[in-house]
Coordinates of C-alpha atoms in Angstrom, one line a residue:
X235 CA 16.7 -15.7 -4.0
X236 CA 16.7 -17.4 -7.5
X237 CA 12.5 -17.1 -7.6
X238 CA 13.2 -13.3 -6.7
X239 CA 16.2 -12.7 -9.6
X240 CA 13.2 -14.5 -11.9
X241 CA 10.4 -12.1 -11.0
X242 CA 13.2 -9.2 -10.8
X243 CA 14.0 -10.2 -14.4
X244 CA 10.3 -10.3 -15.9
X245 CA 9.3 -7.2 -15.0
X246 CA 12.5 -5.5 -16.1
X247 CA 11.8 -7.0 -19.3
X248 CA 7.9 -5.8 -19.5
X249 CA 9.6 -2.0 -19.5
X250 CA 10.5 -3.5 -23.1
X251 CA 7.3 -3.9 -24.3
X252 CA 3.8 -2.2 -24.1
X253 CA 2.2 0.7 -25.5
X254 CA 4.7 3.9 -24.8
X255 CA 2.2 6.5 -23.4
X256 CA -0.2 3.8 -21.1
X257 CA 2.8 1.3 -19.8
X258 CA 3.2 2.3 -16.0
X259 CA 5.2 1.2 -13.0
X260 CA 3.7 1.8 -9.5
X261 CA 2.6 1.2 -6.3
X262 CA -0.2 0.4 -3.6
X263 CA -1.1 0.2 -0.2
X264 CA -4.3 -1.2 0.9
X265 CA -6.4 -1.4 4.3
X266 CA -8.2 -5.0 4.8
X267 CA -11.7 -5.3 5.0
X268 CA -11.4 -7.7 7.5
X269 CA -8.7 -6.8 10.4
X270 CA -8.8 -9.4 12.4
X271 CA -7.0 -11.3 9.9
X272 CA -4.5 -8.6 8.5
X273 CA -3.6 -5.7 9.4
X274 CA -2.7 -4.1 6.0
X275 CA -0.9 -5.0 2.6
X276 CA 1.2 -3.0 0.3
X277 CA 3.1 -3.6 -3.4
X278 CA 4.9 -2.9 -6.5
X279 CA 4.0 -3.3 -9.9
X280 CA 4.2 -3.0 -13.7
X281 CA 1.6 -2.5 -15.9
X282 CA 2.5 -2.8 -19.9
X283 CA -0.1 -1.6 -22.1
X284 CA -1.4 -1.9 -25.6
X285 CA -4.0 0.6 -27.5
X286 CA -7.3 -1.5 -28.7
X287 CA -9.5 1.6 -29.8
X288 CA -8.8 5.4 -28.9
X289 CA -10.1 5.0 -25.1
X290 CA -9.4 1.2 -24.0
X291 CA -6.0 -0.8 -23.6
X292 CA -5.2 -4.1 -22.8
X293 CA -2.0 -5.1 -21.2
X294 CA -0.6 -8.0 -18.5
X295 CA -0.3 -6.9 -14.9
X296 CA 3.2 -8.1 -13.2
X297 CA 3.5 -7.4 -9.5
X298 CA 4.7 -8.0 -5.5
X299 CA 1.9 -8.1 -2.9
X300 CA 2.9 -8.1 0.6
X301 CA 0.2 -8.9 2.9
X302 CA 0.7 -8.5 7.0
X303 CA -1.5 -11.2 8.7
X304 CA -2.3 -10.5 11.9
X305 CA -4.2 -13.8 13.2
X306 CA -2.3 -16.2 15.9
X307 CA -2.5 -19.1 13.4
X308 CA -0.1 -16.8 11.1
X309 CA 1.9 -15.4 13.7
X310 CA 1.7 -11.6 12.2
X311 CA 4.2 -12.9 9.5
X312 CA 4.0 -11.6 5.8
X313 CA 2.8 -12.8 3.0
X314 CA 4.7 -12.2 -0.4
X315 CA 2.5 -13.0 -3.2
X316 CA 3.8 -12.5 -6.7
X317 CA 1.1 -11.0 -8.9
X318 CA 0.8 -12.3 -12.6
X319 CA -2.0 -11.2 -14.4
X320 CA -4.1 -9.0 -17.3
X321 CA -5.8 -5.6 -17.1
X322 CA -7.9 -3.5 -19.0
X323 CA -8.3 0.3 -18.8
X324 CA -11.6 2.4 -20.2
X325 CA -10.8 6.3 -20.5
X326 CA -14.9 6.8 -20.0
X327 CA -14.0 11.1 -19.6
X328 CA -11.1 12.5 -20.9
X329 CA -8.8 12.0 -17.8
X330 CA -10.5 9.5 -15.6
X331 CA -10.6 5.7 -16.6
X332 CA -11.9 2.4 -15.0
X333 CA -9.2 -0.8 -14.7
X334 CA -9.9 -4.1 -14.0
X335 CA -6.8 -6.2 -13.2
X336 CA -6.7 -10.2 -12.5
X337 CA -4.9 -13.0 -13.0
X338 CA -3.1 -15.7 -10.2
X339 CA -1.3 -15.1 -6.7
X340 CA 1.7 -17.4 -6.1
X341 CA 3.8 -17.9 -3.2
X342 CA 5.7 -21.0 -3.8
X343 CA 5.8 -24.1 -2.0
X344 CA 7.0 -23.0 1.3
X345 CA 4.3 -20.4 1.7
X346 CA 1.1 -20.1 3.5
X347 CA -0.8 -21.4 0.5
X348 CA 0.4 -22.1 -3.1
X349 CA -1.9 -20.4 -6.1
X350 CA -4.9 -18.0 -5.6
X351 CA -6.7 -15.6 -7.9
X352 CA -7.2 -12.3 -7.5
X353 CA -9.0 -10.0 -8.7
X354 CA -8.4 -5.6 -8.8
X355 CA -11.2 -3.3 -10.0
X356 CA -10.0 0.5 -10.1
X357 CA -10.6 4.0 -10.7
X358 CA -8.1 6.8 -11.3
X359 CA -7.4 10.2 -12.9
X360 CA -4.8 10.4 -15.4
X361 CA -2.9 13.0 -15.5
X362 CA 1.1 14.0 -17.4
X363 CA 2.5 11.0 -16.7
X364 CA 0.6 9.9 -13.5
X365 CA -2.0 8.1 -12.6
X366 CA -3.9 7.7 -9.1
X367 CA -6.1 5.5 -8.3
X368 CA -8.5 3.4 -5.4
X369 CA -10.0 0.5 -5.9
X370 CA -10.7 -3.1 -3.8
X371 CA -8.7 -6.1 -4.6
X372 CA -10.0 -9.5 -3.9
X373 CA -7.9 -12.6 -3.2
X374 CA -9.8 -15.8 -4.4
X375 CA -8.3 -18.3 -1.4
X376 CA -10.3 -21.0 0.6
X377 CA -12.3 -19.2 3.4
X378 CA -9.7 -16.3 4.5
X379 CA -11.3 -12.7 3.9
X380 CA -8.0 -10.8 2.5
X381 CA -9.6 -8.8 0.5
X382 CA -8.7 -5.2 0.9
X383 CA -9.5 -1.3 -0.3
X384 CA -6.4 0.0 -1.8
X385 CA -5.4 3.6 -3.4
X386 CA -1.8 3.8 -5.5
X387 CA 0.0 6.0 -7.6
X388 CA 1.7 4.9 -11.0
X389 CA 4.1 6.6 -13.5
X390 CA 4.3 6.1 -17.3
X391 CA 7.8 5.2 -18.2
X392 CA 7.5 7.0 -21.2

């Protein structure tokens, strides 16, 4: 519970800070490329975001990934991962941008395994104050294919 309340509290306090018309919180549900090891993983996230030139941003990437294993080794368990990363956004047409997010996976000592990287290129259309997206998402750990194809939806806070 006290690693939750710490994650709870960092991304309530990225909503402080970031760029007010590119910061987002949202969500993501993903389909494994390899199914006989998962069966499919889903998350939340913040994004806080600051303006570089007029159509690129830089921000951190802050986020829960759940992944649902399906091998016998893992017993069909899941597999919280807290996300702690960068990203950086390209408007390359007036409403539709590339991302690339990355950074570290952790799951603490108890968990399946420790630290991992991962790795999050996107595409998405921006629009009001939403933004949709797919994109794949790699996980950096030993041998284990759970990398995934994901699509999401995120809100600007602002």
């Amino acid at each position: 519970m006290k690693k939750l309340t710490i994650i709870f509290l960092l991304l309530l306090g990225s909503f402080c800070v970031g760029q007010e018309n590119e910061s987002s919180i949202g969500l993501h549900i993903g389909y494994p490329l390899d199914n006989e090891v998962s069966q499919y993983n889903f998350g939340i996230f913040i994004n806080p975001m600051w303006e570089l030139s007029e159509d690129s941003y830089l921000g951190g990437y802050l986020g829960l990934n759940y992944i649902v294993l399906q091998s016998e080794d893992a017993g069909g368990a899941e597999l919280p991962l807290a996300d702690f990363g960068a990203s950086y956004k390209y408007y390359f047409l007036e409403f539709v941008y590339a991302q690339v997010n990355g950074g570290i996976s952790y799951n603490g000592p108890e968990g399946f395994f420790t630290v991992a990287g991962f790795a999050n290129p996107t595409i998405g259309y921006s629009f009001n104050s939403t933004n949709v997206f797919v994109g794949y998402r790699k996980l950096f750990f030993n041998d284990a294919n759970l990398d995934s194809i994901e699509a999401g939806i995120s809100f600007k806070f602002f």
